[in-house]
């Protein structure tokens, strides 16, 4: 997936960003002369925070998802970043508001919305050389979901991926399968199984449980086993992964 409008991205200074970092710098007891800080919001489509030290200057970028975040959240983010650069363990109490914010359902929902708008969808073609994913979707939908699952966009990835067989991105509501699997020697059950797995992600959206995000819940795993050729498909994927 490519990011759209890369050249239209603008940076905006974080109001009060530099003094905020100075304060946190002092609170963490970082060594040496305090540097100067330049703190900006940047149009990341996820909650990415970056920090870069160049001589006397420290450049920080917050995702603009944090634009409306309350001050303690920004302080927590600052503590994490400075902790990284100065090898200080930031106190839990300082970091917690940021972690809370990052994990909250509202933040995740905003992140998904933003990604939906920002990520240009590579014209994902469901029809590969050997497997037609829309056709497979319809079959699986009928067989395992009573035909009730709303069809997201589906397609083959534009490149071979090294790490994943498939992925479901709720932002653009799109399932992509690794085009490495669109080959004659790959049995159809393996492609179906990966697609089925991603379809289960459509059915069971990632949710919060305590402090962690659950994407493969117990129910998810149980339902996954209903796939008729589960064991065979897993064996094939193990082989392909090597
Ligand atoms: Zn999964």
GROMACS .gro file of C-alpha atoms and ligand atoms in nm:
model
  243
    1UNK     CA    1   0.000   0.000   0.000
    2UNK     CA    2   0.123   0.342  -0.080
    3UNK     CA    3   0.060   0.660   0.106
    4UNK     CA    4  -0.128   0.918  -0.092
    5UNK     CA    5  -0.046   1.287  -0.108
    6UNK     CA    6   0.300   1.240   0.032
    7UNK     CA    7   0.407   1.574  -0.109
    8UNK     CA    8   0.117   1.758   0.049
    9UNK     CA    9   0.222   1.667   0.398
   10UNK     CA   10   0.293   1.959   0.616
   11UNK     CA   11   0.446   1.983   0.956
   12UNK     CA   12   0.302   2.195   1.228
   13UNK     CA   13   0.478   2.294   1.547
   14UNK     CA   14   0.328   2.156   1.864
   15UNK     CA   15   0.222   2.456   2.072
   16UNK     CA   16   0.432   2.462   2.388
   17UNK     CA   17   0.615   2.154   2.263
   18UNK     CA   18   0.970   2.267   2.339
   19UNK     CA   19   0.905   2.373   2.702
   20UNK     CA   20   0.709   2.052   2.755
   21UNK     CA   21   1.012   1.850   2.650
   22UNK     CA   22   1.240   2.063   2.868
   23UNK     CA   23   1.019   1.987   3.168
   24UNK     CA   24   1.015   1.616   3.102
   25UNK     CA   25   1.391   1.620   3.038
   26UNK     CA   26   1.439   1.762   3.389
   27UNK     CA   27   1.191   1.523   3.546
   28UNK     CA   28   1.364   1.220   3.402
   29UNK     CA   29   1.697   1.347   3.533
   30UNK     CA   30   1.860   1.322   3.193
   31UNK     CA   31   2.231   1.393   3.189
   32UNK     CA   32   2.407   1.681   3.027
   33UNK     CA   33   2.312   2.019   2.904
   34UNK     CA   34   1.950   2.031   2.795
   35UNK     CA   35   1.928   2.032   2.418
   36UNK     CA   36   1.699   2.251   2.217
   37UNK     CA   37   1.382   2.088   2.099
   38UNK     CA   38   1.183   2.118   1.784
   39UNK     CA   39   0.850   1.944   1.820
   40UNK     CA   40   0.610   1.900   1.532
   41UNK     CA   41   0.293   1.727   1.441
   42UNK     CA   42   0.334   1.514   1.137
   43UNK     CA   43   0.078   1.344   0.919
   44UNK     CA   44   0.146   0.987   1.014
   45UNK     CA   45  -0.141   0.752   0.957
   46UNK     CA   46  -0.065   0.568   1.277
   47UNK     CA   47   0.045   0.673   1.620
   48UNK     CA   48   0.410   0.690   1.528
   49UNK     CA   49   0.643   0.901   1.734
   50UNK     CA   50   0.993   0.974   1.619
   51UNK     CA   51   1.289   1.141   1.782
   52UNK     CA   52   1.621   1.230   1.627
   53UNK     CA   53   1.918   1.392   1.793
   54UNK     CA   54   2.150   1.609   1.595
   55UNK     CA   55   2.415   1.781   1.802
   56UNK     CA   56   2.239   2.038   2.018
   57UNK     CA   57   1.901   1.983   1.863
   58UNK     CA   58   1.641   1.721   1.919
   59UNK     CA   59   1.375   1.681   1.653
   60UNK     CA   60   1.052   1.523   1.757
   61UNK     CA   61   0.753   1.425   1.550
   62UNK     CA   62   0.418   1.340   1.696
   63UNK     CA   63   0.149   1.187   1.483
   64UNK     CA   64  -0.119   1.446   1.425
   65UNK     CA   65  -0.357   1.194   1.577
   66UNK     CA   66  -0.228   1.348   1.901
   67UNK     CA   67  -0.335   1.697   1.802
   68UNK     CA   68  -0.623   1.711   2.044
   69UNK     CA   69  -0.467   1.496   2.309
   70UNK     CA   70  -0.455   1.641   2.660
   71UNK     CA   71  -0.124   1.759   2.799
   72UNK     CA   72  -0.049   1.457   3.019
   73UNK     CA   73  -0.075   1.238   2.710
   74UNK     CA   74   0.188   1.445   2.532
   75UNK     CA   75   0.405   1.443   2.843
   76UNK     CA   76   0.382   1.067   2.853
   77UNK     CA   77   0.484   1.046   2.489
   78UNK     CA   78   0.774   1.284   2.558
   79UNK     CA   79   0.885   1.072   2.853
   80UNK     CA   80   0.889   0.758   2.639
   81UNK     CA   81   1.089   0.925   2.364
   82UNK     CA   82   1.342   1.092   2.593
   83UNK     CA   83   1.374   0.772   2.791
   84UNK     CA   84   1.475   0.602   2.471
   85UNK     CA   85   1.736   0.858   2.374
   86UNK     CA   86   1.884   0.908   2.722
   87UNK     CA   87   1.840   0.551   2.842
   88UNK     CA   88   1.624   0.651   3.135
   89UNK     CA   89   1.334   0.450   3.260
   90UNK     CA   90   1.040   0.686   3.252
   91UNK     CA   91   0.819   0.655   3.559
   92UNK     CA   92   0.506   0.455   3.495
   93UNK     CA   93   0.282   0.736   3.622
   94UNK     CA   94   0.424   0.973   3.364
   95UNK     CA   95   0.390   0.732   3.073
   96UNK     CA   96   0.055   0.579   3.159
   97UNK     CA   97  -0.169   0.857   3.022
   98UNK     CA   98  -0.008   0.817   2.682
   99UNK     CA   99  -0.041   0.440   2.685
  100UNK     CA  100  -0.403   0.468   2.791
  101UNK     CA  101  -0.469   0.711   2.510
  102UNK     CA  102  -0.292   0.496   2.253
  103UNK     CA  103  -0.489   0.192   2.351
  104UNK     CA  104  -0.828   0.356   2.371
  105UNK     CA  105  -1.097   0.246   2.131
  106UNK     CA  106  -1.156   0.607   2.027
  107UNK     CA  107  -0.797   0.654   1.922
  108UNK     CA  108  -0.804   0.329   1.731
  109UNK     CA  109  -1.124   0.429   1.557
  110UNK     CA  110  -0.973   0.764   1.456
  111UNK     CA  111  -0.663   0.587   1.334
  112UNK     CA  112  -0.869   0.360   1.116
  113UNK     CA  113  -1.069   0.649   0.975
  114UNK     CA  114  -0.754   0.840   0.898
  115UNK     CA  115  -0.595   0.543   0.729
  116UNK     CA  116  -0.907   0.492   0.524
  117UNK     CA  117  -0.875   0.844   0.389
  118UNK     CA  118  -0.504   0.859   0.358
  119UNK     CA  119  -0.397   0.530   0.222
  120UNK     CA  120  -0.446   0.510  -0.145
  121UNK     CA  121  -0.579   0.175  -0.230
  122UNK     CA  122  -0.365   0.002  -0.479
  123UNK     CA  123  -0.618  -0.117  -0.732
  124UNK     CA  124  -0.630  -0.456  -0.574
  125UNK     CA  125  -0.719  -0.711  -0.830
  126UNK     CA  126  -0.908  -1.009  -0.692
  127UNK     CA  127  -0.850  -1.212  -1.002
  128UNK     CA  128  -0.506  -1.364  -0.996
  129UNK     CA  129  -0.345  -1.586  -1.249
  130UNK     CA  130  -0.466  -1.901  -1.075
  131UNK     CA  131  -0.714  -1.800  -0.810
  132UNK     CA  132  -1.010  -1.564  -0.823
  133UNK     CA  133  -1.047  -1.432  -0.470
  134UNK     CA  134  -1.398  -1.294  -0.516
  135UNK     CA  135  -1.518  -1.628  -0.631
  136UNK     CA  136  -1.347  -1.799  -0.336
  137UNK     CA  137  -1.496  -1.539  -0.103
  138UNK     CA  138  -1.846  -1.612  -0.223
  139UNK     CA  139  -1.796  -1.986  -0.180
  140UNK     CA  140  -1.653  -1.949   0.170
  141UNK     CA  141  -1.921  -1.699   0.264
  142UNK     CA  142  -2.190  -1.945   0.166
  143UNK     CA  143  -2.024  -2.238   0.332
  144UNK     CA  144  -1.917  -2.087   0.665
  145UNK     CA  145  -2.102  -1.761   0.714
  146UNK     CA  146  -2.445  -1.842   0.581
  147UNK     CA  147  -2.374  -1.590   0.306
  148UNK     CA  148  -2.409  -1.310   0.565
  149UNK     CA  149  -2.061  -1.159   0.566
  150UNK     CA  150  -2.042  -0.822   0.394
  151UNK     CA  151  -1.784  -0.840   0.125
  152UNK     CA  152  -1.491  -0.603   0.182
  153UNK     CA  153  -1.254  -0.508  -0.098
  154UNK     CA  154  -1.044  -0.808  -0.181
  155UNK     CA  155  -0.731  -0.840  -0.382
  156UNK     CA  156  -0.389  -0.984  -0.434
  157UNK     CA  157  -0.101  -0.781  -0.296
  158UNK     CA  158   0.086  -0.592  -0.565
  159UNK     CA  159   0.419  -0.738  -0.450
  160UNK     CA  160   0.534  -1.056  -0.289
  161UNK     CA  161   0.535  -1.013   0.085
  162UNK     CA  162   0.792  -1.178   0.301
  163UNK     CA  163   0.611  -1.185   0.629
  164UNK     CA  164   0.242  -1.236   0.581
  165UNK     CA  165   0.008  -1.458   0.392
  166UNK     CA  166  -0.277  -1.218   0.421
  167UNK     CA  167  -0.405  -0.917   0.602
  168UNK     CA  168  -0.729  -0.745   0.678
  169UNK     CA  169  -0.717  -0.369   0.723
  170UNK     CA  170  -1.039  -0.236   0.876
  171UNK     CA  171  -0.958   0.125   0.773
  172UNK     CA  172  -1.012   0.080   0.402
  173UNK     CA  173  -1.203  -0.241   0.480
  174UNK     CA  174  -0.981  -0.448   0.261
  175UNK     CA  175  -0.846  -0.800   0.255
  176UNK     CA  176  -0.520  -0.853   0.073
  177UNK     CA  177  -0.356  -1.186   0.010
  178UNK     CA  178   0.011  -1.232  -0.058
  179UNK     CA  179   0.049  -1.276  -0.431
  180UNK     CA  180   0.316  -1.536  -0.366
  181UNK     CA  181   0.027  -1.777  -0.316
  182UNK     CA  182  -0.119  -1.720  -0.661
  183UNK     CA  183   0.069  -2.012  -0.811
  184UNK     CA  184  -0.022  -2.337  -0.971
  185UNK     CA  185   0.164  -2.543  -0.716
  186UNK     CA  186  -0.019  -2.392  -0.421
  187UNK     CA  187  -0.323  -2.599  -0.336
  188UNK     CA  188  -0.650  -2.413  -0.336
  189UNK     CA  189  -0.722  -2.513   0.024
  190UNK     CA  190  -0.424  -2.303   0.142
  191UNK     CA  191  -0.548  -1.992  -0.036
  192UNK     CA  192  -0.897  -2.055   0.094
  193UNK     CA  193  -0.773  -2.100   0.446
  194UNK     CA  194  -0.586  -1.768   0.447
  195UNK     CA  195  -0.886  -1.592   0.298
  196UNK     CA  196  -1.111  -1.761   0.555
  197UNK     CA  197  -0.882  -1.642   0.835
  198UNK     CA  198  -0.903  -1.282   0.710
  199UNK     CA  199  -1.279  -1.315   0.674
  200UNK     CA  200  -1.293  -1.408   1.040
  201UNK     CA  201  -1.116  -1.080   1.115
  202UNK     CA  202  -1.399  -0.903   0.934
  203UNK     CA  203  -1.647  -1.092   1.147
  204UNK     CA  204  -1.459  -1.053   1.479
  205UNK     CA  205  -1.321  -0.701   1.490
  206UNK     CA  206  -1.015  -0.652   1.710
  207UNK     CA  207  -1.129  -0.562   2.057
  208UNK     CA  208  -0.984  -0.457   2.383
  209UNK     CA  209  -0.947  -0.697   2.667
  210UNK     CA  210  -0.797  -0.550   2.980
  211UNK     CA  211  -0.481  -0.386   2.859
  212UNK     CA  212  -0.420  -0.575   2.542
  213UNK     CA  213  -0.580  -0.594   2.205
  214UNK     CA  214  -0.728  -0.923   2.111
  215UNK     CA  215  -0.738  -1.008   1.745
  216UNK     CA  216  -0.734  -1.385   1.775
  217UNK     CA  217  -0.982  -1.440   2.053
  218UNK     CA  218  -1.084  -1.781   2.177
  219UNK     CA  219  -1.400  -1.765   1.968
  220UNK     CA  220  -1.192  -1.669   1.666
  221UNK     CA  221  -0.961  -1.967   1.710
  222UNK     CA  222  -1.249  -2.204   1.767
  223UNK     CA  223  -1.428  -2.085   1.458
  224UNK     CA  224  -1.111  -2.106   1.254
  225UNK     CA  225  -1.095  -2.479   1.322
  226UNK     CA  226  -1.424  -2.527   1.142
  227UNK     CA  227  -1.235  -2.489   0.817
  228UNK     CA  228  -1.272  -2.827   0.650
  229UNK     CA  229  -0.910  -2.877   0.548
  230UNK     CA  230  -0.761  -2.697   0.845
  231UNK     CA  231  -0.471  -2.936   0.912
  232UNK     CA  232  -0.378  -2.981   0.550
  233UNK     CA  233  -0.388  -2.606   0.486
  234UNK     CA  234  -0.168  -2.539   0.789
  235UNK     CA  235   0.086  -2.791   0.668
  236UNK     CA  236   0.095  -2.630   0.325
  237UNK     CA  237   0.148  -2.286   0.479
  238UNK     CA  238   0.425  -2.415   0.701
  239UNK     CA  239   0.597  -2.541   0.392
  240UNK     CA  240   0.546  -2.215   0.204
  241UNK     CA  241   0.678  -2.015   0.498
  242UNK     CA  242   1.013  -2.188   0.481
  243LIG    ZN1  243  -0.510  -1.301   1.201
   0.00000   0.00000   0.00000
